[in-house]
PDB file of C-alpha atoms in Angstrom:
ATOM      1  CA  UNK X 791       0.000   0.000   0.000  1.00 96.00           C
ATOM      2  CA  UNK X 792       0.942   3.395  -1.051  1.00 97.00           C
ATOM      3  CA  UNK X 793       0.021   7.021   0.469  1.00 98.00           C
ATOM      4  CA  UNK X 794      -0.814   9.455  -2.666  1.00 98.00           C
ATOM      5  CA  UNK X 795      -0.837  12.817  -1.627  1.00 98.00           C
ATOM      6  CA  UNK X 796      -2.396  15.268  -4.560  1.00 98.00           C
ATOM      7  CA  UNK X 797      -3.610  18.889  -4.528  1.00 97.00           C
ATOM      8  CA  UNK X 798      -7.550  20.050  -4.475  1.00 97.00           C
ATOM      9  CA  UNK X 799      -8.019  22.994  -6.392  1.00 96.00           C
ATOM     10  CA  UNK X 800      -8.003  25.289  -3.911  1.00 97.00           C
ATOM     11  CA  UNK X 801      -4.561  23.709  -2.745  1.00 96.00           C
ATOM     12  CA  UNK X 802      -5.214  21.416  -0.173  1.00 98.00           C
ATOM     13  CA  UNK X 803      -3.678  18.567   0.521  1.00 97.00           C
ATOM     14  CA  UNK X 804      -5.519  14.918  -0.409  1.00 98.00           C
ATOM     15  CA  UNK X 805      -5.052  11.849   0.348  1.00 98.00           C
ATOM     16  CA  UNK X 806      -5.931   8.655  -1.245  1.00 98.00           C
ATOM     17  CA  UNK X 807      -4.145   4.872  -0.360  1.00 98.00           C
ATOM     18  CA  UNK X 808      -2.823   2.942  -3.445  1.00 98.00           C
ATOM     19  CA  UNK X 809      -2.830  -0.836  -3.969  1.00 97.00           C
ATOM     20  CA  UNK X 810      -0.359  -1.362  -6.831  1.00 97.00           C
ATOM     21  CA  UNK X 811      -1.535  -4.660  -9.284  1.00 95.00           C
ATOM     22  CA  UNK X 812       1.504  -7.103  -9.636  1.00 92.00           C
ATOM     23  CA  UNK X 813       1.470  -6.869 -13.499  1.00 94.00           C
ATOM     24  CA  UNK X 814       1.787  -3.296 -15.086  1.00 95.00           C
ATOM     25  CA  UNK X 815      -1.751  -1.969 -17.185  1.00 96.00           C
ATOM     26  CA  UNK X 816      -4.228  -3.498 -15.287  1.00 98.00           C
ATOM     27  CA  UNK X 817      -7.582  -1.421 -14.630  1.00 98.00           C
ATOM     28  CA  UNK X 818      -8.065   0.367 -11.887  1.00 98.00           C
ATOM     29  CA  UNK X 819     -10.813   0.219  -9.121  1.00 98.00           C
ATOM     30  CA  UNK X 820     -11.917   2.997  -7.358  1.00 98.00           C
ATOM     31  CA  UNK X 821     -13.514   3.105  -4.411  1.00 98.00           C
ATOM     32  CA  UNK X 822     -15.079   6.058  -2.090  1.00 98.00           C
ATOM     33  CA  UNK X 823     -16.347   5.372   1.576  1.00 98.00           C
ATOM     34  CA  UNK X 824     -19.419   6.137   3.142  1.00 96.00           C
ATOM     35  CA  UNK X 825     -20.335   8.185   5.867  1.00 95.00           C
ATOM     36  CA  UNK X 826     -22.971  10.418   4.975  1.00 94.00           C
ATOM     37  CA  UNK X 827     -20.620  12.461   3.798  1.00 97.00           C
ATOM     38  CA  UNK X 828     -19.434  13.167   7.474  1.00 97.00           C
ATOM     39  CA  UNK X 829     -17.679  10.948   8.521  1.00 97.00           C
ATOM     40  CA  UNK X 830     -15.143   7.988   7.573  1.00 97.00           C
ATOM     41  CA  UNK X 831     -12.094   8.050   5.574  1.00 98.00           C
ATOM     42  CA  UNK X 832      -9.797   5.985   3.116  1.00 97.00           C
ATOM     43  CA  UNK X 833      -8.374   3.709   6.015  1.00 98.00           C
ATOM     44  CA  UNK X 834     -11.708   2.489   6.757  1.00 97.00           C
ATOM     45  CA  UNK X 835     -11.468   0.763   3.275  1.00 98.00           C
ATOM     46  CA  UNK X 836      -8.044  -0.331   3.296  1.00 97.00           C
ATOM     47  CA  UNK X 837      -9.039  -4.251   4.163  1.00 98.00           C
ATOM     48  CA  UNK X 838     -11.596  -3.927   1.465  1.00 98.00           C
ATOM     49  CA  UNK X 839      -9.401  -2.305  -1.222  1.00 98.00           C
ATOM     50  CA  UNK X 840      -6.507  -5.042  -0.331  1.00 98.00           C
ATOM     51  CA  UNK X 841      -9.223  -7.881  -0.906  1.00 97.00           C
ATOM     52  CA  UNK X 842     -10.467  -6.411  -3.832  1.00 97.00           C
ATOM     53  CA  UNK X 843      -6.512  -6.109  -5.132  1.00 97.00           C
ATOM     54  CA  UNK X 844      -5.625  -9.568  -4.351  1.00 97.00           C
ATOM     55  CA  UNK X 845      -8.965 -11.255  -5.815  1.00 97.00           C
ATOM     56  CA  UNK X 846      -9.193  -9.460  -9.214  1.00 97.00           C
ATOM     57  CA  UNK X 847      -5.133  -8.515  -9.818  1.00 97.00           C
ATOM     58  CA  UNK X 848      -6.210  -5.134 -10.676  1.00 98.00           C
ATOM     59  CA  UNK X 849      -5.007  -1.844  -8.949  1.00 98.00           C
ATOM     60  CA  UNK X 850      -6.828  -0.367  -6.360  1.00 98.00           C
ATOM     61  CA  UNK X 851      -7.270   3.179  -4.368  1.00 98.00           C
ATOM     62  CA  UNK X 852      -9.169   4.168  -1.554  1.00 98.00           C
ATOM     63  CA  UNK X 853     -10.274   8.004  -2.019  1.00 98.00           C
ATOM     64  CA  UNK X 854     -10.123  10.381   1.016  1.00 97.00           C
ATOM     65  CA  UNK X 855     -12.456  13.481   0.998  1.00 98.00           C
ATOM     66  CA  UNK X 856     -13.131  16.277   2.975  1.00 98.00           C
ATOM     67  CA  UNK X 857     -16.360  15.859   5.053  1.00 98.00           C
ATOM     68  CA  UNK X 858     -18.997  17.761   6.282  1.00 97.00           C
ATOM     69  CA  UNK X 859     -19.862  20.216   8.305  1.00 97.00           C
ATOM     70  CA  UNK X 860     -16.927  22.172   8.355  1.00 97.00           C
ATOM     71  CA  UNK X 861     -16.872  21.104   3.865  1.00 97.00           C
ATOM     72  CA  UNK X 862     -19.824  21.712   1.998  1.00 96.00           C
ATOM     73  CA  UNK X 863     -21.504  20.494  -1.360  1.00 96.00           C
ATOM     74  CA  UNK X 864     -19.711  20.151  -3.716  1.00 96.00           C
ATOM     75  CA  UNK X 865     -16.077  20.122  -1.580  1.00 98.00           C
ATOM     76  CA  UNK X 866     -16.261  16.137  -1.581  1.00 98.00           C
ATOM     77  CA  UNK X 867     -17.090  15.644  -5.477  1.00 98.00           C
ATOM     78  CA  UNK X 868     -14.869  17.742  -6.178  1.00 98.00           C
ATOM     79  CA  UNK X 869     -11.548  16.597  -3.773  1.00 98.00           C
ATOM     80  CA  UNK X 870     -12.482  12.617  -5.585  1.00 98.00           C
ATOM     81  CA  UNK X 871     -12.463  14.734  -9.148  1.00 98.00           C
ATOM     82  CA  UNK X 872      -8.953  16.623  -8.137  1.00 98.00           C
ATOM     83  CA  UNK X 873      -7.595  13.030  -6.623  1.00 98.00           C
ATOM     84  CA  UNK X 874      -8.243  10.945  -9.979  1.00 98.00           C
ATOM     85  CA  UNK X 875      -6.863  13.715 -11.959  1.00 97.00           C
ATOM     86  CA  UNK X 876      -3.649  13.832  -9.717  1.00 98.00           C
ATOM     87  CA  UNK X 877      -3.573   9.734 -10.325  1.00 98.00           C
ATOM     88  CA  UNK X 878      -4.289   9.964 -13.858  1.00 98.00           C
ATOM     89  CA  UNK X 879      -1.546  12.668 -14.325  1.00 98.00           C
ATOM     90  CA  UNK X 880       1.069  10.555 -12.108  1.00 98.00           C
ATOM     91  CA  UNK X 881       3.464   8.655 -14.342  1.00 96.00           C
ATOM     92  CA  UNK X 882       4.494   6.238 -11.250  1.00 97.00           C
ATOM     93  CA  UNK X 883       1.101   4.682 -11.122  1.00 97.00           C
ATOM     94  CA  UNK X 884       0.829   1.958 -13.656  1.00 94.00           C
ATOM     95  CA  UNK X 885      -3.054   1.181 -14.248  1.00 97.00           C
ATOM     96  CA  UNK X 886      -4.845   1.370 -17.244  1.00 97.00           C
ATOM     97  CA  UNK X 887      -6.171   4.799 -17.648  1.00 97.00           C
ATOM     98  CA  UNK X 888      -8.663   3.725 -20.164  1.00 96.00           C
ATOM     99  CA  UNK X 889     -10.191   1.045 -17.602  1.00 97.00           C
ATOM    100  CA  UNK X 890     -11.351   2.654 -14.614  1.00 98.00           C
ATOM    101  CA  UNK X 891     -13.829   1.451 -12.259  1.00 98.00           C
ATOM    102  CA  UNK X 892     -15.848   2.997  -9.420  1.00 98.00           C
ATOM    103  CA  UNK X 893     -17.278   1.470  -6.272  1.00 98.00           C
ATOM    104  CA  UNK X 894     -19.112   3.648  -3.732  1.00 97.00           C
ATOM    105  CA  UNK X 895     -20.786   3.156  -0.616  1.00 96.00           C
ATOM    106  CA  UNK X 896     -23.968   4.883   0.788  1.00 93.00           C
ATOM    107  CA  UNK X 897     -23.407   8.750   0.615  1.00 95.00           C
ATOM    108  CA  UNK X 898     -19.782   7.041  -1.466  1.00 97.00           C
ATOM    109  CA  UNK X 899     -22.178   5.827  -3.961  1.00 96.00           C
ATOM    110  CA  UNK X 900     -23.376   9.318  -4.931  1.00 96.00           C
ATOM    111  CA  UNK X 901     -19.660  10.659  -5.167  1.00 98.00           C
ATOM    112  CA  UNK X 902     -18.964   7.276  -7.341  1.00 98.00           C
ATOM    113  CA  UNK X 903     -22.082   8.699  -9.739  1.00 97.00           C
ATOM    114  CA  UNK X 904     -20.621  12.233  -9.680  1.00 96.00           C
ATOM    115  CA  UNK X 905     -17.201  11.085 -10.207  1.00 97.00           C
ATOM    116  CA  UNK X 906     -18.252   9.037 -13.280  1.00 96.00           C
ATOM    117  CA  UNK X 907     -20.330  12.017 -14.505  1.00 94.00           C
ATOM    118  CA  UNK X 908     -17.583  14.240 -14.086  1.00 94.00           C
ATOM    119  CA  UNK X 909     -15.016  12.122 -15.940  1.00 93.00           C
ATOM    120  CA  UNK X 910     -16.774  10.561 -18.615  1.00 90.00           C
ATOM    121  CA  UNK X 911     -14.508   7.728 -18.884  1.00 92.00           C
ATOM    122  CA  UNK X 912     -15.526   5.603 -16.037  1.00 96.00           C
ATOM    123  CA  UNK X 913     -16.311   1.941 -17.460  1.00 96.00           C
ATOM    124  CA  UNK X 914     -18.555   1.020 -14.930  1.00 96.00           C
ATOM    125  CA  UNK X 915     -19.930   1.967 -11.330  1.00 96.00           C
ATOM    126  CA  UNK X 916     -20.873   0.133  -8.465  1.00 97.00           C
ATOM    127  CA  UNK X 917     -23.258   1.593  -6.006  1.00 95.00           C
ATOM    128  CA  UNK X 918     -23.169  -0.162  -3.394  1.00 93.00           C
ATOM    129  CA  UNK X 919     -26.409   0.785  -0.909  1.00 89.00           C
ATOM    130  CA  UNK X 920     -26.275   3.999  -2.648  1.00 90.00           C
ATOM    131  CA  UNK X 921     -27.792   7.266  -1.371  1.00 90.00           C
ATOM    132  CA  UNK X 922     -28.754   9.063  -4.454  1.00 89.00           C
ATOM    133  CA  UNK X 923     -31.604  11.208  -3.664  1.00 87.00           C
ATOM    134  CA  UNK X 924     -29.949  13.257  -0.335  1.00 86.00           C
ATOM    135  CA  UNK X 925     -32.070  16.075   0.071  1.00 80.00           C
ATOM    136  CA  UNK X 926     -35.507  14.330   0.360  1.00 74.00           C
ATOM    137  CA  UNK X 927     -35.396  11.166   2.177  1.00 66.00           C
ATOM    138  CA  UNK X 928     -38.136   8.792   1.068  1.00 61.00           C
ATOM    139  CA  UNK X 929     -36.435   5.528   2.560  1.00 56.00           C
ATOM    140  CA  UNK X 930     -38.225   3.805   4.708  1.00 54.00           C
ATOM    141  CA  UNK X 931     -36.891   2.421   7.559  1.00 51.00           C
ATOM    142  CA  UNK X 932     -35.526  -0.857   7.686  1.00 53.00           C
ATOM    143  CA  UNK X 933     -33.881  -2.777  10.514  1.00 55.00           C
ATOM    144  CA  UNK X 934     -30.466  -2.770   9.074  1.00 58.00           C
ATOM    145  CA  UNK X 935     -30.589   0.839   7.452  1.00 72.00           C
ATOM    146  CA  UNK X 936     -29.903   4.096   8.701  1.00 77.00           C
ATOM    147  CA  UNK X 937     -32.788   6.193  10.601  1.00 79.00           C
ATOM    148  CA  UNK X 938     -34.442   8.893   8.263  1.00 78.00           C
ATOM    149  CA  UNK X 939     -33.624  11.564  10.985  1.00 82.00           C
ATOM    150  CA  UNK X 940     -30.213  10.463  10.963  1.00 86.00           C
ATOM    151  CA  UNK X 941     -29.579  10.911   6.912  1.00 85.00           C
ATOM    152  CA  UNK X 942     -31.639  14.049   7.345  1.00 87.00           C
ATOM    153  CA  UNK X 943     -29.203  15.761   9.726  1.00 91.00           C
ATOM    154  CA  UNK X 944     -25.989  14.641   7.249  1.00 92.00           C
ATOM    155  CA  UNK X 945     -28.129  15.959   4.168  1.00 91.00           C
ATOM    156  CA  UNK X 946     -28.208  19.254   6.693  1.00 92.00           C
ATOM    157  CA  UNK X 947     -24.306  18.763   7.610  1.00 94.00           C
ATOM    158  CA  UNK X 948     -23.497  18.463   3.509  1.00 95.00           C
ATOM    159  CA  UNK X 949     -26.009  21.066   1.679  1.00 93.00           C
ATOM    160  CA  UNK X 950     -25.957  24.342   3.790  1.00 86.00           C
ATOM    161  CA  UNK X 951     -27.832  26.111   0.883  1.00 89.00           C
ATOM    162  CA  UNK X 952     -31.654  25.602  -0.030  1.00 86.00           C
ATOM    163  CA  UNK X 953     -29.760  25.548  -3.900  1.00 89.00           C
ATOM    164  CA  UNK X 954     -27.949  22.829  -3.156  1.00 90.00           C
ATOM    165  CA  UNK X 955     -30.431  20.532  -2.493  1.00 88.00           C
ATOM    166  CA  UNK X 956     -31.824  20.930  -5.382  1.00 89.00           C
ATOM    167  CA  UNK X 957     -28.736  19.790  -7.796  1.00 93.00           C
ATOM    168  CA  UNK X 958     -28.496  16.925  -9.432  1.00 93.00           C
ATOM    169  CA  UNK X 959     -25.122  16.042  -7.764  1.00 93.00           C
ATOM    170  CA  UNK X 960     -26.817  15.801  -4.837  1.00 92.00           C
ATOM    171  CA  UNK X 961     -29.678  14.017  -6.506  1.00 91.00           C
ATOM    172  CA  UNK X 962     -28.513  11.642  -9.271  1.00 92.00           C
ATOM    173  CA  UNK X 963     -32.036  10.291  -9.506  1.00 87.00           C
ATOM    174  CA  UNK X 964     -33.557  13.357 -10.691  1.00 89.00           C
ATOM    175  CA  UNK X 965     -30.797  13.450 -13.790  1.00 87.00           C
ATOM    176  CA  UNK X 966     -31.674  14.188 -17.334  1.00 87.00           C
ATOM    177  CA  UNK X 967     -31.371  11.495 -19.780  1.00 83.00           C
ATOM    178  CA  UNK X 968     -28.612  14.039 -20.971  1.00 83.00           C
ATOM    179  CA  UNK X 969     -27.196  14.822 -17.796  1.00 79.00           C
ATOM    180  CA  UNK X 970     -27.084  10.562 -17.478  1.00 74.00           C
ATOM    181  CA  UNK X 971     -24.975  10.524 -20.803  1.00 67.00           C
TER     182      UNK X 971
END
């Protein structure tokens, strides 16, 4: 496992953890923790990112973003955007930049939808329990699922602005067939 460190665009520092494939050119699999986009970070899915290394042979990085409250919509999209760039741009990583692969969790899930909107070359997404319509929660409860009041207060934590609730980043579900690509 490697530490990447690459810049946001507003210069801060980000982090993401690197599991190298044996072989060089293999794809590359994404993936971006849950949370609620408050909590967690990449370390959280360092045993999964190792297990998905070893199984498939492929490369594989665990994204860190900044989270909410103290970083707003759209402060996580965009540190996942600024730390694929930074990969995609560093000669010392050895994946396949045309076979990339994105695997979110929860609120992760809606950054792995952004991310693949955002860089149109993503080959395929997995959404894994994703949380795709954030600003009106509809779910109902379940025994294994999170509380409604508790995704409510992230969804307040994330999108400070009335605006914000309303974009589709926030709300892949309510995308455009054109927005969808």
């Amino acid at each position: 496992m490697r530490k990447l460190h690459y810049p946001a665009r507003d210069g801060y520092k980000l982090k993401a953890l690197y599991f190298a494939a044996e072989c060089e050119g293999m794809p590359l699999i994404v993936d971006i923790h849950g949370g609620g986009f408050a909590t967690g970070d990449a370390e959280g899915d360092e045993k999964l990112c190792e297990r998905l290394q070893e199984e498939t042979g492929f490369c594989t990085v665990s994204l860190d973003y900044r989270l909410a409250p103290k970083w707003k919509f759209p402060t996580a999209i965009n540190d996942c955007c600024d730390l694929l760039q930074g990969m995609l741009a560093d000669d010392s990583l050895t994946f396949d930049r045309e076979k990339i692969f994105v695997i979110g969790h929860s609120a992760g899930a809606n950054l792995a939808v952004a991310l693949a909107r955002k860089y149109g070359k993503i080959r395929l997404a997995v959404l894994n329990y994703p949380w795709l319509e954030v600003a009106v929660n509809k779910r109902k409860f379940l025994p294994a699922s999170i509380p409604g009041h508790v995704l409510d207060l992230f969804c307040r934590k994330y999108c400070s602005e009335p605006a914000q609730k309303e974009s589709t980043f926030v709300n892949p579900l309510r995308m455009s067939r054109e927005e969808a690509g």
